[in-house]
mmCIF file with all atom_site columns, C-alpha atoms and ligand atoms in Angstrom:
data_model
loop_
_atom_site.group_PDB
_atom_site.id
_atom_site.type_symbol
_atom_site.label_atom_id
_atom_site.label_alt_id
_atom_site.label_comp_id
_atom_site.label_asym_id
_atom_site.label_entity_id
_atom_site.label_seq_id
_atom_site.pdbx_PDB_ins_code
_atom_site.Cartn_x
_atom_site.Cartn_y
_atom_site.Cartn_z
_atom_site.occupancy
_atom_site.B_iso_or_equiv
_atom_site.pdbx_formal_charge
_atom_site.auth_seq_id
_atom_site.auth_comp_id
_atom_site.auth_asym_id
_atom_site.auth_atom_id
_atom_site.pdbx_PDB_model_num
ATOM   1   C CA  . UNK W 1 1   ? 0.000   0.000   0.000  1.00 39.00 ? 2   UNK W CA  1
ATOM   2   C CA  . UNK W 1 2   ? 1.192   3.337   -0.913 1.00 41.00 ? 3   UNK W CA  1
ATOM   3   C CA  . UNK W 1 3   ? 1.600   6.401   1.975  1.00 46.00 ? 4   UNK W CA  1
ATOM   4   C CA  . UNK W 1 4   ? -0.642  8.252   0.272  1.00 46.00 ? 5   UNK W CA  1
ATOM   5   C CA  . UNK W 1 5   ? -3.710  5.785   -0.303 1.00 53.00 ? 6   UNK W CA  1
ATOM   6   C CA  . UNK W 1 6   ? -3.081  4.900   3.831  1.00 66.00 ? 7   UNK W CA  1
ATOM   7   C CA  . UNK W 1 7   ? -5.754  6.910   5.445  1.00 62.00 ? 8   UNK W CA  1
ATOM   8   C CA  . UNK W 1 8   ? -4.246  5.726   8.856  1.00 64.00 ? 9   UNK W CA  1
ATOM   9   C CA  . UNK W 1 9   ? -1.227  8.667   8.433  1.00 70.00 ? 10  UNK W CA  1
ATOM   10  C CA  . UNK W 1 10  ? -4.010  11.045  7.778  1.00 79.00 ? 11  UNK W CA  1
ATOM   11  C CA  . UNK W 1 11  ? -3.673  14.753  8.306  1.00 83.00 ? 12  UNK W CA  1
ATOM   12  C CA  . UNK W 1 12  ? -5.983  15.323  11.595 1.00 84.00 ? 13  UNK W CA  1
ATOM   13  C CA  . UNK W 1 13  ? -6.765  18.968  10.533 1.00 87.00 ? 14  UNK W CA  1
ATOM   14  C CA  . UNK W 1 14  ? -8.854  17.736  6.607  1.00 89.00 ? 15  UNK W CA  1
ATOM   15  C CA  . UNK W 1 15  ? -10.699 15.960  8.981  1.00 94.00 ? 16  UNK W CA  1
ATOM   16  C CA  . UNK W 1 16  ? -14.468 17.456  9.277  1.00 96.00 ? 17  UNK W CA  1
ATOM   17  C CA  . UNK W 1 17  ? -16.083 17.830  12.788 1.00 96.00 ? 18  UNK W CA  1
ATOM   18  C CA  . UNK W 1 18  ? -18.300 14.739  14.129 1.00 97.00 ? 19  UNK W CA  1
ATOM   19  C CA  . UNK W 1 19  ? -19.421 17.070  16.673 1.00 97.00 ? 20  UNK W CA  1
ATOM   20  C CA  . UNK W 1 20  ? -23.419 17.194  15.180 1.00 96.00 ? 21  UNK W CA  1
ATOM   21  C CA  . UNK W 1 21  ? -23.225 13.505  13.761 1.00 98.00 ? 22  UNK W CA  1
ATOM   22  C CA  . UNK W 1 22  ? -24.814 10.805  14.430 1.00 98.00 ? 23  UNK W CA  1
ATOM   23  C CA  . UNK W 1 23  ? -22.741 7.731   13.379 1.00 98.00 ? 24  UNK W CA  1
ATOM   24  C CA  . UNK W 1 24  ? -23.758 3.667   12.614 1.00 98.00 ? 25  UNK W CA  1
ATOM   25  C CA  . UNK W 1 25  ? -21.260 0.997   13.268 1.00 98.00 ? 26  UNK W CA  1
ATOM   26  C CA  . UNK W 1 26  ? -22.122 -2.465  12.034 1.00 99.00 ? 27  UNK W CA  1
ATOM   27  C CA  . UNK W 1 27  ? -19.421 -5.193  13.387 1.00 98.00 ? 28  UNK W CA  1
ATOM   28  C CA  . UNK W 1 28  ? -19.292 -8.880  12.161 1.00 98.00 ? 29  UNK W CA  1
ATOM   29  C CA  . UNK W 1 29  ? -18.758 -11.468 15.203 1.00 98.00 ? 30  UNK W CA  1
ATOM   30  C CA  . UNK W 1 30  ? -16.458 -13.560 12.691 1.00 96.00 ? 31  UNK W CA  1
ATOM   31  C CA  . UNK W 1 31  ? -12.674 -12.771 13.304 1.00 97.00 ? 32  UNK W CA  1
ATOM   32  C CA  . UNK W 1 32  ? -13.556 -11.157 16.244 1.00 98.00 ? 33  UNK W CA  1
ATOM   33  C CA  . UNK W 1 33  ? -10.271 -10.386 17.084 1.00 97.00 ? 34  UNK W CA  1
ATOM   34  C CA  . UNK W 1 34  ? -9.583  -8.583  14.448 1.00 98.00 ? 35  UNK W CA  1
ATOM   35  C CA  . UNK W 1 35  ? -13.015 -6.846  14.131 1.00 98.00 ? 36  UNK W CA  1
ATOM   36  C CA  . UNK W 1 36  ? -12.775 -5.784  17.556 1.00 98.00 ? 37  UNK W CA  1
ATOM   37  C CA  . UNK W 1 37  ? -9.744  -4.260  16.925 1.00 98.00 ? 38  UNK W CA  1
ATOM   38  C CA  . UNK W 1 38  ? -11.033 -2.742  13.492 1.00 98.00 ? 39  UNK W CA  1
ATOM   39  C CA  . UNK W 1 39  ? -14.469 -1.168  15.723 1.00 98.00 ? 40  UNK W CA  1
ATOM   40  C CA  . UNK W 1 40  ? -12.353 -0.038  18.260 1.00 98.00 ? 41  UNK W CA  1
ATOM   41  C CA  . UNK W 1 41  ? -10.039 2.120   15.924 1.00 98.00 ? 42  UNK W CA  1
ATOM   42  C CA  . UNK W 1 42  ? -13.260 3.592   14.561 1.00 98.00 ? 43  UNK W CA  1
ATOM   43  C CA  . UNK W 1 43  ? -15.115 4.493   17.686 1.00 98.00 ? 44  UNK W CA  1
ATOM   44  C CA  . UNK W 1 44  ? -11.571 6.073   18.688 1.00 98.00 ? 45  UNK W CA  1
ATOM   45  C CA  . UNK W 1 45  ? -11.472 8.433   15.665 1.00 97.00 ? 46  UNK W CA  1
ATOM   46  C CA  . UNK W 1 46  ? -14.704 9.434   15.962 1.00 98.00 ? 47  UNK W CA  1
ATOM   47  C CA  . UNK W 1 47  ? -14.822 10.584  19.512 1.00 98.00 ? 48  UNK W CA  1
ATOM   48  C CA  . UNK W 1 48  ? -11.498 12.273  18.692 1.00 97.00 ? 49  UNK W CA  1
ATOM   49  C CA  . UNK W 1 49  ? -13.352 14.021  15.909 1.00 97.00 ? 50  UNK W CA  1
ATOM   50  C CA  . UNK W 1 50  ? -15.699 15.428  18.423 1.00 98.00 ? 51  UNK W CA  1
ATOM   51  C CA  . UNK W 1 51  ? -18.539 12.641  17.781 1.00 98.00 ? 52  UNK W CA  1
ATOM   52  C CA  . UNK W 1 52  ? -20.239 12.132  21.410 1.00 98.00 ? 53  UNK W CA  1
ATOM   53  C CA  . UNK W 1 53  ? -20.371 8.895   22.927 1.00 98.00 ? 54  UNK W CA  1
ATOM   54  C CA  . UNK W 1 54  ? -23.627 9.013   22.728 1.00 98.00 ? 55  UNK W CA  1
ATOM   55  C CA  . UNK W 1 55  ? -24.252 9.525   19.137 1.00 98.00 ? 56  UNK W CA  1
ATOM   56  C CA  . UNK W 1 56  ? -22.200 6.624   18.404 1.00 98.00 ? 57  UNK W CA  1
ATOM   57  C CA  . UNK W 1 57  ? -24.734 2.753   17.970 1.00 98.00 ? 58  UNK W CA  1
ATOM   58  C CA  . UNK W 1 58  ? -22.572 0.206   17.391 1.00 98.00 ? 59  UNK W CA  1
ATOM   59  C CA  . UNK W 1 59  ? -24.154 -2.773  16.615 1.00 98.00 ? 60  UNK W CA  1
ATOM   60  C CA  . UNK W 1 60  ? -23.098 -7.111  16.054 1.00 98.00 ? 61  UNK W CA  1
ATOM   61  C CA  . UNK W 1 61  ? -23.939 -9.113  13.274 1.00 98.00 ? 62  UNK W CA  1
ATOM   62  C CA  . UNK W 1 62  ? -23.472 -12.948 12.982 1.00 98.00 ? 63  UNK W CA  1
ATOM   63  C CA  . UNK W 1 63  ? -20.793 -13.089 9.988  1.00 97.00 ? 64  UNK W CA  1
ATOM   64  C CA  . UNK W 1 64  ? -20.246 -10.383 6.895  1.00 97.00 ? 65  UNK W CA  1
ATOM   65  C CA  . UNK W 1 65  ? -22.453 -11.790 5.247  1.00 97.00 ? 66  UNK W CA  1
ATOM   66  C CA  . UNK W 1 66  ? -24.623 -10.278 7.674  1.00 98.00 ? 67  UNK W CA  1
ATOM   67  C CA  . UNK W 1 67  ? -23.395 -6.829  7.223  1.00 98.00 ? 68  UNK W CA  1
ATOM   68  C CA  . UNK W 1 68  ? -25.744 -5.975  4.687  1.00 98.00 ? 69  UNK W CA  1
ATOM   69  C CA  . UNK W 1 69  ? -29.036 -6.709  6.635  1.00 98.00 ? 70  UNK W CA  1
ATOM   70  C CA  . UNK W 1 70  ? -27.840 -5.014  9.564  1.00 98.00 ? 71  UNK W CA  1
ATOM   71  C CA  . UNK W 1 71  ? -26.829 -1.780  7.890  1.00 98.00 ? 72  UNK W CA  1
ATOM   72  C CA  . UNK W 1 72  ? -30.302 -1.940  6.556  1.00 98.00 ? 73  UNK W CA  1
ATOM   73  C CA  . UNK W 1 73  ? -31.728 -2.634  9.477  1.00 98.00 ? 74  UNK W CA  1
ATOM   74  C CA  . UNK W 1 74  ? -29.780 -0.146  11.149 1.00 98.00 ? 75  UNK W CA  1
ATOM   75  C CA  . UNK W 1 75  ? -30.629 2.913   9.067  1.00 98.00 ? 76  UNK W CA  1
ATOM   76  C CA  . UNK W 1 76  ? -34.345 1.823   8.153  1.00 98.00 ? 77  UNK W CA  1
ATOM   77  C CA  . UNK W 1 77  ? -34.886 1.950   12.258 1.00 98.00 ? 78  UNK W CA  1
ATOM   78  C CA  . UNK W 1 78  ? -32.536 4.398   13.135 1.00 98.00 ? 79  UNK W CA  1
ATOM   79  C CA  . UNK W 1 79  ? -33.590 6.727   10.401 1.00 97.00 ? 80  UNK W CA  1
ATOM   80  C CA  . UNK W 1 80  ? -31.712 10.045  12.764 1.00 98.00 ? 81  UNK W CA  1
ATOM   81  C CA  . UNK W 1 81  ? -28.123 8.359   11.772 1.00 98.00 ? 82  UNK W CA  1
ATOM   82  C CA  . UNK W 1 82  ? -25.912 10.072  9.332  1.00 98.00 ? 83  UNK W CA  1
ATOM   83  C CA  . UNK W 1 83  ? -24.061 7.601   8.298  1.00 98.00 ? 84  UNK W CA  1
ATOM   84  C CA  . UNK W 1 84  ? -23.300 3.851   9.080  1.00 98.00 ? 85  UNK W CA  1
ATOM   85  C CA  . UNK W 1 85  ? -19.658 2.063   9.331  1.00 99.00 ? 86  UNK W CA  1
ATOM   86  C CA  . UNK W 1 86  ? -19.814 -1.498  8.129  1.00 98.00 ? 87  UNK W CA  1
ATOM   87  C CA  . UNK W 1 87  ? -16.622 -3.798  9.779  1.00 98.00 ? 88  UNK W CA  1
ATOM   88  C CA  . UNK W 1 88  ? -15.910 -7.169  8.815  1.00 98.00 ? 89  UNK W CA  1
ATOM   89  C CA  . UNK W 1 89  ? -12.717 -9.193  8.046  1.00 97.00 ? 90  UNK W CA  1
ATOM   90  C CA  . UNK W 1 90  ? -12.988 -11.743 5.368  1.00 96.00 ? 91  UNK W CA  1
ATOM   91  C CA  . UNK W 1 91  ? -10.259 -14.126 5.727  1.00 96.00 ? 92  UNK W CA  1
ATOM   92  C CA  . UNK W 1 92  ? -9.778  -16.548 2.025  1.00 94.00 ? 93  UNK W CA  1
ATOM   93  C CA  . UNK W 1 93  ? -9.997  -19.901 2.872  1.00 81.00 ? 94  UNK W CA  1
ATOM   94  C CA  . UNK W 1 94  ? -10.187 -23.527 0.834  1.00 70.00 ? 95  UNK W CA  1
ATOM   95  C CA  . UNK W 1 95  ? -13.749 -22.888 0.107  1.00 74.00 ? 96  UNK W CA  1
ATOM   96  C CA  . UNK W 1 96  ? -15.918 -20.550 -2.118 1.00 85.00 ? 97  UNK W CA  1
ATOM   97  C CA  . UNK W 1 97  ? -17.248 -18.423 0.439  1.00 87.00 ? 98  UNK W CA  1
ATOM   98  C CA  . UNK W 1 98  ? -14.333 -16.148 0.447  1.00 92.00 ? 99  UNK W CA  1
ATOM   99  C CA  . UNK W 1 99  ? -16.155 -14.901 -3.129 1.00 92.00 ? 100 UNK W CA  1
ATOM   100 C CA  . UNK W 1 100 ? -19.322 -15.443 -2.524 1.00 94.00 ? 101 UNK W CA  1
ATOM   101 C CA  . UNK W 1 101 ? -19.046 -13.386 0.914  1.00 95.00 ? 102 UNK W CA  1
ATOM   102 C CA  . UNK W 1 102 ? -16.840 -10.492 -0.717 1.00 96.00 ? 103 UNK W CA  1
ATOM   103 C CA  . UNK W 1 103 ? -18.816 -10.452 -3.389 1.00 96.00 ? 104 UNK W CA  1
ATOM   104 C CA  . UNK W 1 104 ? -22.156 -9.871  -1.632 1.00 97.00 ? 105 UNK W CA  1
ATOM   105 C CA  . UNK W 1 105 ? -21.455 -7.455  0.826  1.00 98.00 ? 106 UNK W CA  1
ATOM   106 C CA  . UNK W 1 106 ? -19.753 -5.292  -1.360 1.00 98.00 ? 107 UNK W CA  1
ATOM   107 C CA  . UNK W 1 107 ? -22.626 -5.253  -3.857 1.00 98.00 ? 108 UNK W CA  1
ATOM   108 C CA  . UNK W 1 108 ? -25.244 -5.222  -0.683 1.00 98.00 ? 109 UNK W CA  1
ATOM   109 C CA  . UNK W 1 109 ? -23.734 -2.569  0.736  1.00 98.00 ? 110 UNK W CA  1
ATOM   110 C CA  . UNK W 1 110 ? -23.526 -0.103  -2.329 1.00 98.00 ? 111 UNK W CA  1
ATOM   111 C CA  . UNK W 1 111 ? -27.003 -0.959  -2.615 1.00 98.00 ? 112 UNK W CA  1
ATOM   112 C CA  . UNK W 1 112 ? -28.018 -0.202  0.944  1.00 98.00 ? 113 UNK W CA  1
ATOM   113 C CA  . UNK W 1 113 ? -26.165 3.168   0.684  1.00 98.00 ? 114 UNK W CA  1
ATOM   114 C CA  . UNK W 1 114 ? -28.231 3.834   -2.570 1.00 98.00 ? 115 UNK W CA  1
ATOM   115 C CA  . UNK W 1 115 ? -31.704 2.348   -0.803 1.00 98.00 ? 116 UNK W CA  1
ATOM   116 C CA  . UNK W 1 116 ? -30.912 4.862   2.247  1.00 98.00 ? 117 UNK W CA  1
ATOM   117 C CA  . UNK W 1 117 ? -29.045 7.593   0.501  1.00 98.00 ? 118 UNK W CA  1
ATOM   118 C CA  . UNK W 1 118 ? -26.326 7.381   3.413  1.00 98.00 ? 119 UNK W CA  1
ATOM   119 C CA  . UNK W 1 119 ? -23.099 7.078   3.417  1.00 98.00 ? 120 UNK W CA  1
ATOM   120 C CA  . UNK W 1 120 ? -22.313 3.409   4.076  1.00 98.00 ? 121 UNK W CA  1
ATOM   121 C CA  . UNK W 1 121 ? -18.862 2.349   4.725  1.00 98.00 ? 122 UNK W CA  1
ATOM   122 C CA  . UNK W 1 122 ? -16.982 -0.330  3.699  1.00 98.00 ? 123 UNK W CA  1
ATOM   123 C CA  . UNK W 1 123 ? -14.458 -1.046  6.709  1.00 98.00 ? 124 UNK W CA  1
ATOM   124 C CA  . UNK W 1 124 ? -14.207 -4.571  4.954  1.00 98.00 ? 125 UNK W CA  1
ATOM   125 C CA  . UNK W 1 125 ? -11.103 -6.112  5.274  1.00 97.00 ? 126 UNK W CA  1
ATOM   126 C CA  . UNK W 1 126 ? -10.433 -8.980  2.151  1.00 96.00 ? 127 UNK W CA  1
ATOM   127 C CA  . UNK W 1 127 ? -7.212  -10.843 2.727  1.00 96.00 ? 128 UNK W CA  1
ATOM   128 C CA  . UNK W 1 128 ? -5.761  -13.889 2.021  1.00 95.00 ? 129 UNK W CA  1
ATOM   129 C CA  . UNK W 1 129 ? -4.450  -14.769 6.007  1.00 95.00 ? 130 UNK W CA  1
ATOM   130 C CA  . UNK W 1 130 ? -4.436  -13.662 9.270  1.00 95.00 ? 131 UNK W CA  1
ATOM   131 C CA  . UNK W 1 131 ? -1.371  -11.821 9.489  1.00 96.00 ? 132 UNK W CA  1
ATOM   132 C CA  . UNK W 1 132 ? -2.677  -9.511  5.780  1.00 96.00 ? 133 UNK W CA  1
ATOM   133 C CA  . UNK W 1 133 ? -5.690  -8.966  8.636  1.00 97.00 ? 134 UNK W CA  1
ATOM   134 C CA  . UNK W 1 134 ? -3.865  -8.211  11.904 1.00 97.00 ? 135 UNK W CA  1
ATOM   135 C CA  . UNK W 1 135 ? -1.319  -5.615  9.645  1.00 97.00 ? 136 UNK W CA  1
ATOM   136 C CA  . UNK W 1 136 ? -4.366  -3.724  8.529  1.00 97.00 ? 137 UNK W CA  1
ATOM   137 C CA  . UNK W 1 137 ? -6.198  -3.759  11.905 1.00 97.00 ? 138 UNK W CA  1
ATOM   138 C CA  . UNK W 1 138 ? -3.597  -2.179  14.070 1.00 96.00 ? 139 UNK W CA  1
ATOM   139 C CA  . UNK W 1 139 ? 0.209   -3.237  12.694 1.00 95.00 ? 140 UNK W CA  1
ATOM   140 C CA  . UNK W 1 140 ? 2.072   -2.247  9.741  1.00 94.00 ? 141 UNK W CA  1
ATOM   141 C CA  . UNK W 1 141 ? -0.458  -1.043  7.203  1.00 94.00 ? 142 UNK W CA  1
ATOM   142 C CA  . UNK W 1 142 ? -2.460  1.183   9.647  1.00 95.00 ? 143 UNK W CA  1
ATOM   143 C CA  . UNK W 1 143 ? -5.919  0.310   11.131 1.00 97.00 ? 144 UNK W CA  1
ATOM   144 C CA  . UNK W 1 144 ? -8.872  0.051   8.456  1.00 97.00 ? 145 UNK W CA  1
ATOM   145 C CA  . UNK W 1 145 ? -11.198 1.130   11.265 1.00 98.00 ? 146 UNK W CA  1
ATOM   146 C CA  . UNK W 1 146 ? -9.506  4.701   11.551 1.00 97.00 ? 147 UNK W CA  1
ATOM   147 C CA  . UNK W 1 147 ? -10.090 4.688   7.749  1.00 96.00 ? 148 UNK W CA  1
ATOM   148 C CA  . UNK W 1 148 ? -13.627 3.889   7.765  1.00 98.00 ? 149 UNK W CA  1
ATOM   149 C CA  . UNK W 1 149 ? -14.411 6.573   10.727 1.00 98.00 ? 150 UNK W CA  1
ATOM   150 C CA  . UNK W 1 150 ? -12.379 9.336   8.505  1.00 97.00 ? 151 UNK W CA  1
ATOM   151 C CA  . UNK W 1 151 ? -14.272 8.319   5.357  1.00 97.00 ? 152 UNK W CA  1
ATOM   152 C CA  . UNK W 1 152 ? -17.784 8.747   7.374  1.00 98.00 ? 153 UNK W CA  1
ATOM   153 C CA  . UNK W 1 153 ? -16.736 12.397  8.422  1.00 98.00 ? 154 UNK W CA  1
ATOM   154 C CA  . UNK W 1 154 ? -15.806 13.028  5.269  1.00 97.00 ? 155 UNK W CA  1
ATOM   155 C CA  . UNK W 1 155 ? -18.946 11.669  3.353  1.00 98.00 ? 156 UNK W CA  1
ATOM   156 C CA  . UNK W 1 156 ? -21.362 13.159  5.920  1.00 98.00 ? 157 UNK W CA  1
ATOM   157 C CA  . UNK W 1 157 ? -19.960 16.828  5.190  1.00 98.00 ? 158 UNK W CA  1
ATOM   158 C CA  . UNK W 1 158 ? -20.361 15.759  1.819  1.00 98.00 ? 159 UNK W CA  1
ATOM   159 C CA  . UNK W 1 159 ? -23.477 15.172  2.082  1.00 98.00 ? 160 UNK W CA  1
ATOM   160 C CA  . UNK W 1 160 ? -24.473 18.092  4.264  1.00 97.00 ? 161 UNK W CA  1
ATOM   161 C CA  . UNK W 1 161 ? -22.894 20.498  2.147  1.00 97.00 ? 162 UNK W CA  1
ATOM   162 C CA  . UNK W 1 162 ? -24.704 19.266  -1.252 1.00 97.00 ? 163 UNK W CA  1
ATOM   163 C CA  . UNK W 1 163 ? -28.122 19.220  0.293  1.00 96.00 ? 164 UNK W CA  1
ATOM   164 C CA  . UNK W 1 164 ? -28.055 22.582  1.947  1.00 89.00 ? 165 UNK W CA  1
HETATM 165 C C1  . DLZ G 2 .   ? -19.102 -18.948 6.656  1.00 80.67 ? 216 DLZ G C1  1
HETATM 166 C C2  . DLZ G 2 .   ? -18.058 -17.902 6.757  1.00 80.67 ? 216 DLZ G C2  1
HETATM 167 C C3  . DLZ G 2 .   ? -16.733 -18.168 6.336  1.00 80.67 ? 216 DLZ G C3  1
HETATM 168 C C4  . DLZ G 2 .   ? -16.302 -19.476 5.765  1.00 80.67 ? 216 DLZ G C4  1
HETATM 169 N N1  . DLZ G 2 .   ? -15.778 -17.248 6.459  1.00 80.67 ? 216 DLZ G N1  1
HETATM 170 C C5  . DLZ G 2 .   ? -16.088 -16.026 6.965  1.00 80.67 ? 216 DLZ G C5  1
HETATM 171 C C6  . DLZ G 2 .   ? -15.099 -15.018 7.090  1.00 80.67 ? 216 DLZ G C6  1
HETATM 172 O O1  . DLZ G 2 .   ? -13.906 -15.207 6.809  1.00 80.67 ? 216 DLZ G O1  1
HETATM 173 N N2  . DLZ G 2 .   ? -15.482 -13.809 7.573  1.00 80.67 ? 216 DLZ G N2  1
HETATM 174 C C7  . DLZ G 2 .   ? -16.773 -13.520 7.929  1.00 80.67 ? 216 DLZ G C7  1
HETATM 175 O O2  . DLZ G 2 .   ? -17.064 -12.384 8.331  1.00 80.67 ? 216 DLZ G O2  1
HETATM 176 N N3  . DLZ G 2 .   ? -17.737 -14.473 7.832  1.00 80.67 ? 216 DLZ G N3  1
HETATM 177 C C8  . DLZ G 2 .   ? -17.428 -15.702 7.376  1.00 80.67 ? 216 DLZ G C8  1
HETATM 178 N N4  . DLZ G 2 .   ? -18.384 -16.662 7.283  1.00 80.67 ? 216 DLZ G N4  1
HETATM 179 C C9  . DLZ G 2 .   ? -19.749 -16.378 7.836  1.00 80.67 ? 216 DLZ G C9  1
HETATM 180 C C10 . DLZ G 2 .   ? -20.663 -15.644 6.869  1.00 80.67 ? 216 DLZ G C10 1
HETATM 181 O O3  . DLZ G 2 .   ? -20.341 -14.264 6.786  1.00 80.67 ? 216 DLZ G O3  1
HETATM 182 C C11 . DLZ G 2 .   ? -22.147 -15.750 7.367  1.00 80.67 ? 216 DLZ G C11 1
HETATM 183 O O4  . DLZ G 2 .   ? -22.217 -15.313 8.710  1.00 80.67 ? 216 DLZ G O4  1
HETATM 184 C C12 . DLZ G 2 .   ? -22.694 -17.154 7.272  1.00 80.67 ? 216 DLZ G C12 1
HETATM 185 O O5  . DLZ G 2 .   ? -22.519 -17.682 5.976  1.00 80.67 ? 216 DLZ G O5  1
HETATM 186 C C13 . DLZ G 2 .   ? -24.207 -17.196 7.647  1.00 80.67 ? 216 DLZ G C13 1
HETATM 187 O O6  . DLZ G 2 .   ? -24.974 -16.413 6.732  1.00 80.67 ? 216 DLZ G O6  1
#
């Protein structure tokens, strides 16, 4: 990964306020380790952003499979959120689902966004082992998590600004 496509070294001062936000975060139970670590980067951000505690729901799914239907859920019952945070870690194994899985979220959640028309983030991590995970969720390559929570800020401002 290149230093400028890692979000992680990010420049704190781009970074819009979360202080008026209301933020989602959707977190799959597989990988947990690595999730945890991914939700926990993200909820970090965010309050350093100036997002209260309070605005933040952060919510578990089964698998990331699951993140789609949660998101949904998320956004068609908390209809006040500004945007939702979608964290997974899809680790390639000896079967199929690795595409099947990748493949679906990614599509569901683009959809979901569109369905909503809310910034819904993809805070997906696709790798081919557990180390590829554990650099990206705290080691070498950053934390995907602070990347997600950065995007949201971004998006919602985004969003805020167009529809003034
Ligand atoms: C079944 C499955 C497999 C094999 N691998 C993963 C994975 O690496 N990461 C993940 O988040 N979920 C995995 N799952 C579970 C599916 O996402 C889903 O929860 C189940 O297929 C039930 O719908």
């Amino acid at each position: 990964m290149t230093k400028k496509t890692n979000l992680s070294d990010y420049d704190p001062s781009q970074v819009p306020s979360g202080e008026k936000y209301r933020i989602g975060i959707v977190v799959a139970e597989w990988n947990r380790e690595i999730t945890d670590a991914l939700a926990e980067g993200a909820v970090e951000t965010l309050l350093q952003h100036g997002v209260d505690d309070n605005n933040i729901d952060l919510i578990h799914v089964p698998g990331s499979f699951e993140l789609t239907t949660g998101a949904d859920l998320v956004l068609k019952n908390k209809p006040y959120l500004d945007a939702v945070i979608c964290i997974g870690c899809v680790i390639q194994g000896e079967t199929r689902h690795f595409d099947f899985i990748c493949h679906s979220v990614s599509q569901g959640l683009a959809n979901v966004a569109m369905k909503h028309e809310k910034p819904v983030i993809f805070s997906v991590l696709t790798t081919n082992d557990m180390n590829q995970a554990q650099a990206r969720a705290g080691g070498k390559h950053g934390n995907k998590g602070v990347e997600g929570a950065i995007t949201a800020l971004k998006m919602i401002k985004l969003q805020k600004e167009l529809e003034k």
